[in-house]
PDB file of C-alpha atoms in Angstrom:
ATOM      1  CA  MET B  16      -0.031  -0.015  -0.046  1.00  0.00           C
ATOM      2  CA  ALA B  17       2.777   2.409   0.644  1.00  0.00           C
ATOM      3  CA  PHE B  18       4.288   1.595  -2.694  1.00  0.00           C
ATOM      4  CA  GLY B  19       0.982   1.956  -4.285  1.00  0.00           C
ATOM      5  CA  GLY B  20       0.414   5.569  -2.425  1.00  0.00           C
ATOM      6  CA  THR B  21       3.666   6.935  -3.808  1.00  0.00           C
ATOM      7  CA  LEU B  22       3.371   5.356  -7.147  1.00  0.00           C
ATOM      8  CA  PHE B  23       0.188   7.766  -7.595  1.00  0.00           C
ATOM      9  CA  THR B  24       2.474  10.755  -6.366  1.00  0.00           C
ATOM     10  CA  PHE B  25       5.277   9.787  -8.761  1.00  0.00           C
ATOM     11  CA  MET B  26       2.770   9.600 -11.609  1.00  0.00           C
ATOM     12  CA  ILE B  27       1.251  13.346 -10.681  1.00  0.00           C
ATOM     13  CA  THR B  28       4.979  14.491 -10.859  1.00  0.00           C
ATOM     14  CA  ALA B  29       5.338  12.993 -14.463  1.00  0.00           C
ATOM     15  CA  LEU B  30       2.216  14.614 -15.633  1.00  0.00           C
ATOM     16  CA  GLY B  31       3.668  17.985 -14.408  1.00  0.00           C
ATOM     17  CA  ALA B  32       6.937  17.443 -16.379  1.00  0.00           C
ATOM     18  CA  LEU B  33       4.808  16.675 -19.466  1.00  0.00           C
ATOM     19  CA  ASN B  34       4.147  20.436 -19.342  1.00  0.00           C
ATOM     20  CA  VAL B  35       7.218  20.754 -21.307  1.00  0.00           C
ATOM     21  CA  PHE B  36       5.436  19.664 -24.548  1.00  0.00           C
ATOM     22  CA  TRP B  37       2.725  22.261 -24.038  1.00  0.00           C
ATOM     23  CA  ILE B  38       4.502  25.283 -23.224  1.00  0.00           C
ATOM     24  CA  LYS B  39       5.861  26.471 -26.762  1.00  0.00           C
ATOM     25  CA  GLU B  40       8.576  29.136 -25.854  1.00  0.00           C
ATOM     26  CA  VAL B  41      11.304  27.949 -23.154  1.00  0.00           C
ATOM     27  CA  THR B  42      14.632  28.963 -24.913  1.00  0.00           C
ATOM     28  CA  ASN B  43      13.945  32.818 -24.752  1.00  0.00           C
ATOM     29  CA  THR B  44      15.697  34.488 -21.937  1.00  0.00           C
ATOM     30  CA  MET B  45      13.111  36.532 -20.649  1.00  0.00           C
ATOM     31  CA  TYR B  46      10.805  32.880 -20.285  1.00  0.00           C
ATOM     32  CA  GLN B  47      14.198  31.347 -18.809  1.00  0.00           C
ATOM     33  CA  ARG B  48      14.104  33.845 -15.806  1.00  0.00           C
ATOM     34  CA  ILE B  49      10.188  33.238 -15.418  1.00  0.00           C
ATOM     35  CA  PHE B  50      10.588  29.555 -15.082  1.00  0.00           C
ATOM     36  CA  LEU B  51      13.510  29.846 -12.754  1.00  0.00           C
ATOM     37  CA  GLY B  52      11.726  32.242 -10.600  1.00  0.00           C
ATOM     38  CA  PHE B  53       8.781  30.042 -10.725  1.00  0.00           C
ATOM     39  CA  ALA B  54      10.847  27.127  -9.683  1.00  0.00           C
ATOM     40  CA  GLY B  55      12.526  28.943  -6.766  1.00  0.00           C
ATOM     41  CA  GLY B  56       8.817  30.110  -5.627  1.00  0.00           C
ATOM     42  CA  VAL B  57       7.616  26.382  -5.591  1.00  0.00           C
ATOM     43  CA  MET B  58      10.887  25.457  -3.803  1.00  0.00           C
ATOM     44  CA  VAL B  59      10.686  27.991  -1.072  1.00  0.00           C
ATOM     45  CA  ALA B  60       6.789  27.292  -0.227  1.00  0.00           C
ATOM     46  CA  ALA B  61       7.498  23.753  -0.121  1.00  0.00           C
ATOM     47  CA  SER B  62      10.402  23.871   1.921  1.00  0.00           C
ATOM     48  CA  ILE B  63       8.031  25.722   4.464  1.00  0.00           C
ATOM     49  CA  TRP B  64       4.712  24.096   4.244  1.00  0.00           C
ATOM     50  CA  SER B  65       5.607  20.378   3.179  1.00  0.00           C
ATOM     51  CA  LEU B  66       8.859  20.217   5.257  1.00  0.00           C
ATOM     52  CA  LEU B  67       9.657  22.505   7.756  1.00  0.00           C
ATOM     53  CA  ILE B  68       6.380  22.935   9.610  1.00  0.00           C
ATOM     54  CA  PRO B  69       5.509  19.069   9.497  1.00  0.00           C
ATOM     55  CA  GLY B  70       9.239  18.356  10.560  1.00  0.00           C
ATOM     56  CA  ILE B  71       8.290  20.546  13.689  1.00  0.00           C
ATOM     57  CA  ASP B  72       5.087  18.582  14.058  1.00  0.00           C
ATOM     58  CA  VAL B  73       7.019  15.424  14.023  1.00  0.00           C
ATOM     59  CA  ALA B  74       9.386  16.399  16.427  1.00  0.00           C
ATOM     60  CA  ASN B  75       6.879  17.664  18.930  1.00  0.00           C
ATOM     61  CA  GLU B  76       4.787  14.027  18.373  1.00  0.00           C
ATOM     62  CA  ASN B  77       8.062  12.207  19.397  1.00  0.00           C
ATOM     63  CA  ASN B  78       8.896  14.493  22.180  1.00  0.00           C
ATOM     64  CA  GLN B  79      11.822  15.787  20.711  1.00  0.00           C
ATOM     65  CA  ILE B  80      13.371  19.335  20.989  1.00  0.00           C
ATOM     66  CA  SER B  81      11.800  20.286  17.666  1.00  0.00           C
ATOM     67  CA  TRP B  82      13.923  23.632  17.272  1.00  0.00           C
ATOM     68  CA  LEU B  83      17.126  21.626  17.368  1.00  0.00           C
ATOM     69  CA  MET B  84      16.080  19.019  15.415  1.00  0.00           C
ATOM     70  CA  VAL B  85      14.821  20.910  12.716  1.00  0.00           C
ATOM     71  CA  ALA B  86      17.687  23.480  12.785  1.00  0.00           C
ATOM     72  CA  GLY B  87      20.198  20.552  13.006  1.00  0.00           C
ATOM     73  CA  GLY B  88      18.525  19.185  10.066  1.00  0.00           C
ATOM     74  CA  PHE B  89      18.157  22.092   8.029  1.00  0.00           C
ATOM     75  CA  LEU B  90      22.148  23.032   8.440  1.00  0.00           C
ATOM     76  CA  LEU B  91      22.874  19.417   7.457  1.00  0.00           C
ATOM     77  CA  GLY B  92      21.199  20.071   3.867  1.00  0.00           C
ATOM     78  CA  VAL B  93      22.833  23.416   3.587  1.00  0.00           C
ATOM     79  CA  ILE B  94      26.130  21.843   4.270  1.00  0.00           C
ATOM     80  CA  PHE B  95      25.394  18.883   1.899  1.00  0.00           C
ATOM     81  CA  LEU B  96      24.601  21.130  -1.077  1.00  0.00           C
ATOM     82  CA  LEU B  97      27.776  23.396   0.055  1.00  0.00           C
ATOM     83  CA  PHE B  98      29.891  20.532  -0.695  1.00  0.00           C
ATOM     84  CA  ALA B  99      28.290  19.343  -3.808  1.00  0.00           C
ATOM     85  CA  ASP B 100      28.428  22.634  -5.113  1.00  0.00           C
ATOM     86  CA  ARG B 101      32.324  22.420  -4.673  1.00  0.00           C
ATOM     87  CA  ILE B 102      32.258  19.355  -6.491  1.00  0.00           C
ATOM     88  CA  LEU B 103      30.679  20.884  -9.438  1.00  0.00           C
ATOM     89  CA  GLU B 104      33.120  23.462  -9.605  1.00  0.00           C
ATOM     90  CA  LYS B 105      33.086  24.339 -13.090  1.00  0.00           C
ATOM     91  CA  ARG B 106      30.419  26.743 -14.165  1.00  0.00           C
ATOM     92  CA  TYR B 107      29.063  24.398 -16.684  1.00  0.00           C
ATOM     93  CA  LEU B 108      29.287  20.597 -17.312  1.00  0.00           C
ATOM     94  CA  GLY B 109      29.496  19.264 -20.511  1.00  0.00           C
ATOM     95  CA  SER B 110      27.458  15.933 -21.243  1.00  0.00           C
ATOM     96  CA  ARG B 111      26.517  14.550 -24.666  1.00  0.00           C
ATOM     97  CA  ILE B 112      22.937  14.462 -25.070  1.00  0.00           C
ATOM     98  CA  ASN B 113      20.651  13.558 -28.333  1.00  0.00           C
ATOM     99  CA  GLY B 114      24.102  13.106 -30.257  1.00  0.00           C
ATOM    100  CA  LYS B 115      25.350  16.596 -29.495  1.00  0.00           C
ATOM    101  CA  ASN B 116      27.193  18.133 -26.826  1.00  0.00           C
ATOM    102  CA  ILE B 117      24.930  20.199 -24.123  1.00  0.00           C
ATOM    103  CA  LYS B 118      26.488  22.189 -21.519  1.00  0.00           C
ATOM    104  CA  LEU B 119      24.221  22.321 -18.548  1.00  0.00           C
ATOM    105  CA  ASN B 120      24.406  25.127 -16.145  1.00  0.00           C
ATOM    106  CA  LYS B 121      25.661  24.341 -12.406  1.00  0.00           C
ATOM    107  CA  ASN B 122      22.251  25.779 -11.012  1.00  0.00           C
ATOM    108  CA  THR B 123      20.159  23.307 -13.233  1.00  0.00           C
ATOM    109  CA  ILE B 124      21.942  20.356 -12.026  1.00  0.00           C
ATOM    110  CA  MET B 125      21.481  21.652  -8.485  1.00  0.00           C
ATOM    111  CA  LEU B 126      18.010  22.281  -9.053  1.00  0.00           C
ATOM    112  CA  VAL B 127      17.483  18.785 -10.199  1.00  0.00           C
ATOM    113  CA  LEU B 128      19.100  17.157  -7.184  1.00  0.00           C
ATOM    114  CA  ALA B 129      17.655  19.242  -4.414  1.00  0.00           C
ATOM    115  CA  MET B 130      14.327  18.525  -5.640  1.00  0.00           C
ATOM    116  CA  THR B 131      15.148  14.581  -5.865  1.00  0.00           C
ATOM    117  CA  ILE B 132      16.360  14.914  -2.393  1.00  0.00           C
ATOM    118  CA  HIS B 133      13.128  16.592  -0.952  1.00  0.00           C
ATOM    119  CA  ASN B 134      11.125  13.690  -2.440  1.00  0.00           C
ATOM    120  CA  ILE B 135      12.804  11.265  -0.416  1.00  0.00           C
ATOM    121  CA  PRO B 136      11.223  12.288   3.075  1.00  0.00           C
ATOM    122  CA  GLU B 137       7.954  12.939   1.257  1.00  0.00           C
ATOM    123  CA  GLY B 138       7.941   9.208   0.146  1.00  0.00           C
ATOM    124  CA  MET B 139       8.717   8.143   3.737  1.00  0.00           C
ATOM    125  CA  ALA B 140       5.982  10.263   5.330  1.00  0.00           C
ATOM    126  CA  VAL B 141       3.397   8.295   3.054  1.00  0.00           C
ATOM    127  CA  GLY B 142       5.174   5.171   3.924  1.00  0.00           C
ATOM    128  CA  LEU B 143       5.164   5.724   7.680  1.00  0.00           C
ATOM    129  CA  ALA B 144       1.583   6.973   7.290  1.00  0.00           C
ATOM    130  CA  PHE B 145       0.712   3.587   5.660  1.00  0.00           C
ATOM    131  CA  ALA B 146       2.826   1.523   8.284  1.00  0.00           C
ATOM    132  CA  LEU B 147       0.654   2.940  11.148  1.00  0.00           C
ATOM    133  CA  ALA B 148      -2.365   2.175   9.352  1.00  0.00           C
ATOM    134  CA  ALA B 149      -1.447  -1.221   9.027  1.00  0.00           C
ATOM    135  CA  GLU B 150      -0.628  -1.901  12.665  1.00  0.00           C
ATOM    136  CA  ASN B 151      -3.986  -0.400  13.657  1.00  0.00           C
ATOM    137  CA  ALA B 152      -6.153  -2.083  11.184  1.00  0.00           C
ATOM    138  CA  GLY B 153      -9.470  -1.507  12.972  1.00  0.00           C
ATOM    139  CA  ASP B 154      -8.940   2.180  12.962  1.00  0.00           C
ATOM    140  CA  ALA B 155     -10.507   3.636   9.580  1.00  0.00           C
ATOM    141  CA  ALA B 156      -9.258   7.092  10.425  1.00  0.00           C
ATOM    142  CA  LEU B 157      -5.695   6.363  10.158  1.00  0.00           C
ATOM    143  CA  MET B 158      -6.074   4.575   6.866  1.00  0.00           C
ATOM    144  CA  SER B 159      -8.307   7.597   5.420  1.00  0.00           C
ATOM    145  CA  GLY B 160      -5.353   9.696   6.765  1.00  0.00           C
ATOM    146  CA  ALA B 161      -2.854   7.909   4.996  1.00  0.00           C
ATOM    147  CA  LEU B 162      -4.477   8.154   1.766  1.00  0.00           C
ATOM    148  CA  ALA B 163      -5.410  11.582   2.102  1.00  0.00           C
ATOM    149  CA  LEU B 164      -1.738  12.247   2.679  1.00  0.00           C
ATOM    150  CA  ALA B 165      -0.839  10.435  -0.599  1.00  0.00           C
ATOM    151  CA  LEU B 166      -3.374  12.282  -2.226  1.00  0.00           C
ATOM    152  CA  GLY B 167      -2.262  15.837  -0.931  1.00  0.00           C
ATOM    153  CA  ILE B 168       1.574  15.015  -1.700  1.00  0.00           C
ATOM    154  CA  GLY B 169       0.479  13.915  -5.265  1.00  0.00           C
ATOM    155  CA  ILE B 170      -1.096  17.122  -6.165  1.00  0.00           C
ATOM    156  CA  GLN B 171       1.601  18.987  -4.515  1.00  0.00           C
ATOM    157  CA  ASN B 172       4.102  17.083  -6.886  1.00  0.00           C
ATOM    158  CA  TYR B 173       2.310  18.660 -10.078  1.00  0.00           C
ATOM    159  CA  PRO B 174       4.091  21.809 -10.143  1.00  0.00           C
ATOM    160  CA  GLU B 175       7.484  20.324  -8.994  1.00  0.00           C
ATOM    161  CA  GLY B 176       7.598  18.133 -12.069  1.00  0.00           C
ATOM    162  CA  THR B 177       7.147  21.398 -14.395  1.00  0.00           C
ATOM    163  CA  ALA B 178       9.796  23.306 -12.116  1.00  0.00           C
ATOM    164  CA  VAL B 179      12.213  20.637 -12.770  1.00  0.00           C
ATOM    165  CA  ALA B 180      11.854  20.228 -16.291  1.00  0.00           C
ATOM    166  CA  LEU B 181      11.395  23.231 -17.811  1.00  0.00           C
ATOM    167  CA  PRO B 182      14.757  24.830 -16.835  1.00  0.00           C
ATOM    168  CA  LEU B 183      16.246  21.714 -18.452  1.00  0.00           C
ATOM    169  CA  VAL B 184      14.828  22.505 -21.856  1.00  0.00           C
ATOM    170  CA  ALA B 185      15.908  26.233 -21.204  1.00  0.00           C
ATOM    171  CA  GLU B 186      19.252  24.834 -21.203  1.00  0.00           C
ATOM    172  CA  GLY B 187      19.112  22.929 -24.619  1.00  0.00           C
ATOM    173  CA  VAL B 188      17.944  19.596 -23.315  1.00  0.00           C
ATOM    174  CA  SER B 189      15.357  18.109 -25.523  1.00  0.00           C
ATOM    175  CA  ARG B 190      11.765  18.197 -24.289  1.00  0.00           C
ATOM    176  CA  ARG B 191      11.667  14.495 -24.154  1.00  0.00           C
ATOM    177  CA  LYS B 192      15.068  14.163 -21.966  1.00  0.00           C
ATOM    178  CA  ALA B 193      13.635  17.068 -19.851  1.00  0.00           C
ATOM    179  CA  CYS B 194      10.506  15.462 -19.246  1.00  0.00           C
ATOM    180  CA  LEU B 195      12.331  11.985 -18.296  1.00  0.00           C
ATOM    181  CA  ILE B 196      14.585  13.831 -15.865  1.00  0.00           C
ATOM    182  CA  GLY B 197      11.506  15.399 -14.256  1.00  0.00           C
ATOM    183  CA  VAL B 198       9.605  12.100 -13.768  1.00  0.00           C
ATOM    184  CA  LEU B 199      12.979  10.161 -12.404  1.00  0.00           C
ATOM    185  CA  SER B 200      13.274  13.189  -9.742  1.00  0.00           C
ATOM    186  CA  ALA B 201      10.377  11.428  -8.135  1.00  0.00           C
ATOM    187  CA  ALA B 202      11.273   7.932  -8.569  1.00  0.00           C
ATOM    188  CA  VAL B 203      12.819   7.959  -5.181  1.00  0.00           C
ATOM    189  CA  GLU B 204       9.574   8.300  -3.501  1.00  0.00           C
ATOM    190  CA  PRO B 205       8.281   4.648  -3.990  1.00  0.00           C
ATOM    191  CA  VAL B 206      11.804   3.292  -2.945  1.00  0.00           C
ATOM    192  CA  ALA B 207      11.546   5.550  -0.037  1.00  0.00           C
ATOM    193  CA  ALA B 208       7.989   4.759   1.182  1.00  0.00           C
ATOM    194  CA  VAL B 209       8.636   1.059   0.801  1.00  0.00           C
ATOM    195  CA  VAL B 210      11.966   1.303   3.145  1.00  0.00           C
ATOM    196  CA  ALA B 211      10.308   3.468   5.603  1.00  0.00           C
ATOM    197  CA  ALA B 212       7.182   1.240   5.851  1.00  0.00           C
ATOM    198  CA  LEU B 213       9.665  -1.822   6.466  1.00  0.00           C
ATOM    199  CA  LEU B 214      11.684   0.446   9.129  1.00  0.00           C
ATOM    200  CA  ALA B 215       9.089   2.631  10.285  1.00  0.00           C
ATOM    201  CA  GLY B 216      10.189   2.376  14.143  1.00  0.00           C
ATOM    202  CA  VAL B 217      13.629   3.440  13.118  1.00  0.00           C
ATOM    203  CA  VAL B 218      12.895   6.386  10.356  1.00  0.00           C
ATOM    204  CA  SER B 219      10.000   7.948  12.435  1.00  0.00           C
ATOM    205  CA  SER B 220      12.798   8.583  15.243  1.00  0.00           C
ATOM    206  CA  PHE B 221      14.765  10.655  12.331  1.00  0.00           C
ATOM    207  CA  MET B 222      11.819  11.933  10.121  1.00  0.00           C
ATOM    208  CA  SER B 223      12.156  15.648  11.462  1.00  0.00           C
ATOM    209  CA  ILE B 224      15.777  15.735  10.486  1.00  0.00           C
ATOM    210  CA  LEU B 225      15.188  14.127   7.298  1.00  0.00           C
ATOM    211  CA  LEU B 226      12.399  16.814   6.405  1.00  0.00           C
ATOM    212  CA  ALA B 227      14.540  19.662   7.526  1.00  0.00           C
ATOM    213  CA  PHE B 228      17.630  18.283   5.739  1.00  0.00           C
ATOM    214  CA  ALA B 229      15.315  18.361   2.472  1.00  0.00           C
ATOM    215  CA  ALA B 230      14.503  22.204   3.361  1.00  0.00           C
ATOM    216  CA  GLY B 231      17.992  22.892   3.546  1.00  0.00           C
ATOM    217  CA  THR B 232      18.893  21.802   0.430  1.00  0.00           C
ATOM    218  CA  MET B 233      15.990  23.371  -1.398  1.00  0.00           C
ATOM    219  CA  ILE B 234      16.400  27.037   0.169  1.00  0.00           C
ATOM    220  CA  TYR B 235      20.516  26.683  -0.561  1.00  0.00           C
ATOM    221  CA  VAL B 236      19.620  26.327  -4.331  1.00  0.00           C
ATOM    222  CA  VAL B 237      17.074  29.172  -4.550  1.00  0.00           C
ATOM    223  CA  VAL B 238      19.419  31.719  -2.763  1.00  0.00           C
ATOM    224  CA  GLU B 239      22.597  30.396  -4.359  1.00  0.00           C
ATOM    225  CA  GLU B 240      21.547  29.651  -8.069  1.00  0.00           C
ATOM    226  CA  LEU B 241      17.993  30.416  -8.768  1.00  0.00           C
ATOM    227  CA  ILE B 242      17.385  33.938  -7.306  1.00  0.00           C
ATOM    228  CA  PRO B 243      20.578  35.535  -9.089  1.00  0.00           C
ATOM    229  CA  GLN B 244      19.910  33.814 -12.558  1.00  0.00           C
ATOM    230  CA  ALA B 245      16.140  34.880 -12.483  1.00  0.00           C
ATOM    231  CA  HIS B 246      17.263  38.350 -11.979  1.00  0.00           C
ATOM    232  CA  MET B 247      20.157  38.594 -14.824  1.00  0.00           C
ATOM    233  CA  GLY B 248      19.600  40.920 -17.732  1.00  0.00           C
ATOM    234  CA  GLU B 249      16.689  43.139 -18.568  1.00  0.00           C
ATOM    235  CA  ASN B 250      13.259  43.145 -17.177  1.00  0.00           C
ATOM    236  CA  ASP B 251      14.484  41.413 -13.848  1.00  0.00           C
ATOM    237  CA  ASN B 252      11.345  41.707 -12.570  1.00  0.00           C
ATOM    238  CA  VAL B 253       9.989  38.963 -14.688  1.00  0.00           C
ATOM    239  CA  GLY B 254      11.996  36.591 -12.431  1.00  0.00           C
ATOM    240  CA  THR B 255      10.530  38.029  -9.404  1.00  0.00           C
ATOM    241  CA  LEU B 256       6.776  37.629 -10.918  1.00  0.00           C
ATOM    242  CA  GLY B 257       7.896  33.858 -11.783  1.00  0.00           C
ATOM    243  CA  PHE B 258       9.103  33.422  -8.013  1.00  0.00           C
ATOM    244  CA  VAL B 259       5.650  34.977  -6.486  1.00  0.00           C
ATOM    245  CA  SER B 260       3.323  32.760  -9.036  1.00  0.00           C
ATOM    246  CA  GLY B 261       5.294  29.509  -8.034  1.00  0.00           C
ATOM    247  CA  PHE B 262       5.186  30.415  -4.357  1.00  0.00           C
ATOM    248  CA  LEU B 263       1.349  31.187  -4.448  1.00  0.00           C
ATOM    249  CA  VAL B 264       0.581  28.183  -6.292  1.00  0.00           C
ATOM    250  CA  MET B 265       2.569  25.867  -3.978  1.00  0.00           C
ATOM    251  CA  MET B 266       1.389  27.553  -0.971  1.00  0.00           C
ATOM    252  CA  ILE B 267      -2.293  27.046  -2.264  1.00  0.00           C
ATOM    253  CA  LEU B 268      -1.904  23.476  -2.548  1.00  0.00           C
ATOM    254  CA  ASP B 269      -0.040  22.699   0.512  1.00  0.00           C
ATOM    255  CA  VAL B 270      -2.408  24.807   2.622  1.00  0.00           C
ATOM    256  CA  ALA B 271      -5.335  23.674   1.272  1.00  0.00           C
ATOM    257  CA  LEU B 272      -4.378  19.958   1.098  1.00  0.00           C
ATOM    258  CA  GLY B 273      -2.776  20.342   4.269  1.00  0.00           C
TER     259      GLY B 273
END
């Protein structure tokens, strides 16, 4: 059931990534800034309502010092991507895509990495919810709660799939490849859900740290890479408008779906 629940969230991400085929203009510089700003807005809102606030709630439920657990996990996420940033020390990383050399901007690679990392604790949260429901088979409320959680995370994943795929197209990756990478960024969710369901007792103790860790990676990428890129060149306010749009979409989904 944990696998089935996150298979749904994975499929919704795939639907979001498919948007690269409907949006005509991606390579134009102004549109690139809009999409980078949109991705940044989605990531900041997801960090707050999908990761940090749930992390605080989980820590309180486990009788842990919530601010310490969340702050520690957040800092670990920032440090992790700081080292990843150093490893990707060249501004552009070359790769061969569709028979031609494409240089991927470092900020795009970091965005995909952060989005993928953030899907791990989300998958674990669904796995833990179904594990709890299975341990208390007679409690219909727990099962409905697990189903609602899977539904909520799945719908939230729609704009995230778009936020991963569109910047890749702007970097010169084919729409098909960009869509595939956007889809694969959520492939970790079913795996994480099954692992969490099998190791529920162990994973639940560290869930607040994992959620905050993912938030730290996402905020690092937004501040270090996306916001500066979204405000380069003329009409830099379009990046801000893209950020606001992404933030509002993700905030509304997170708050409305709980």
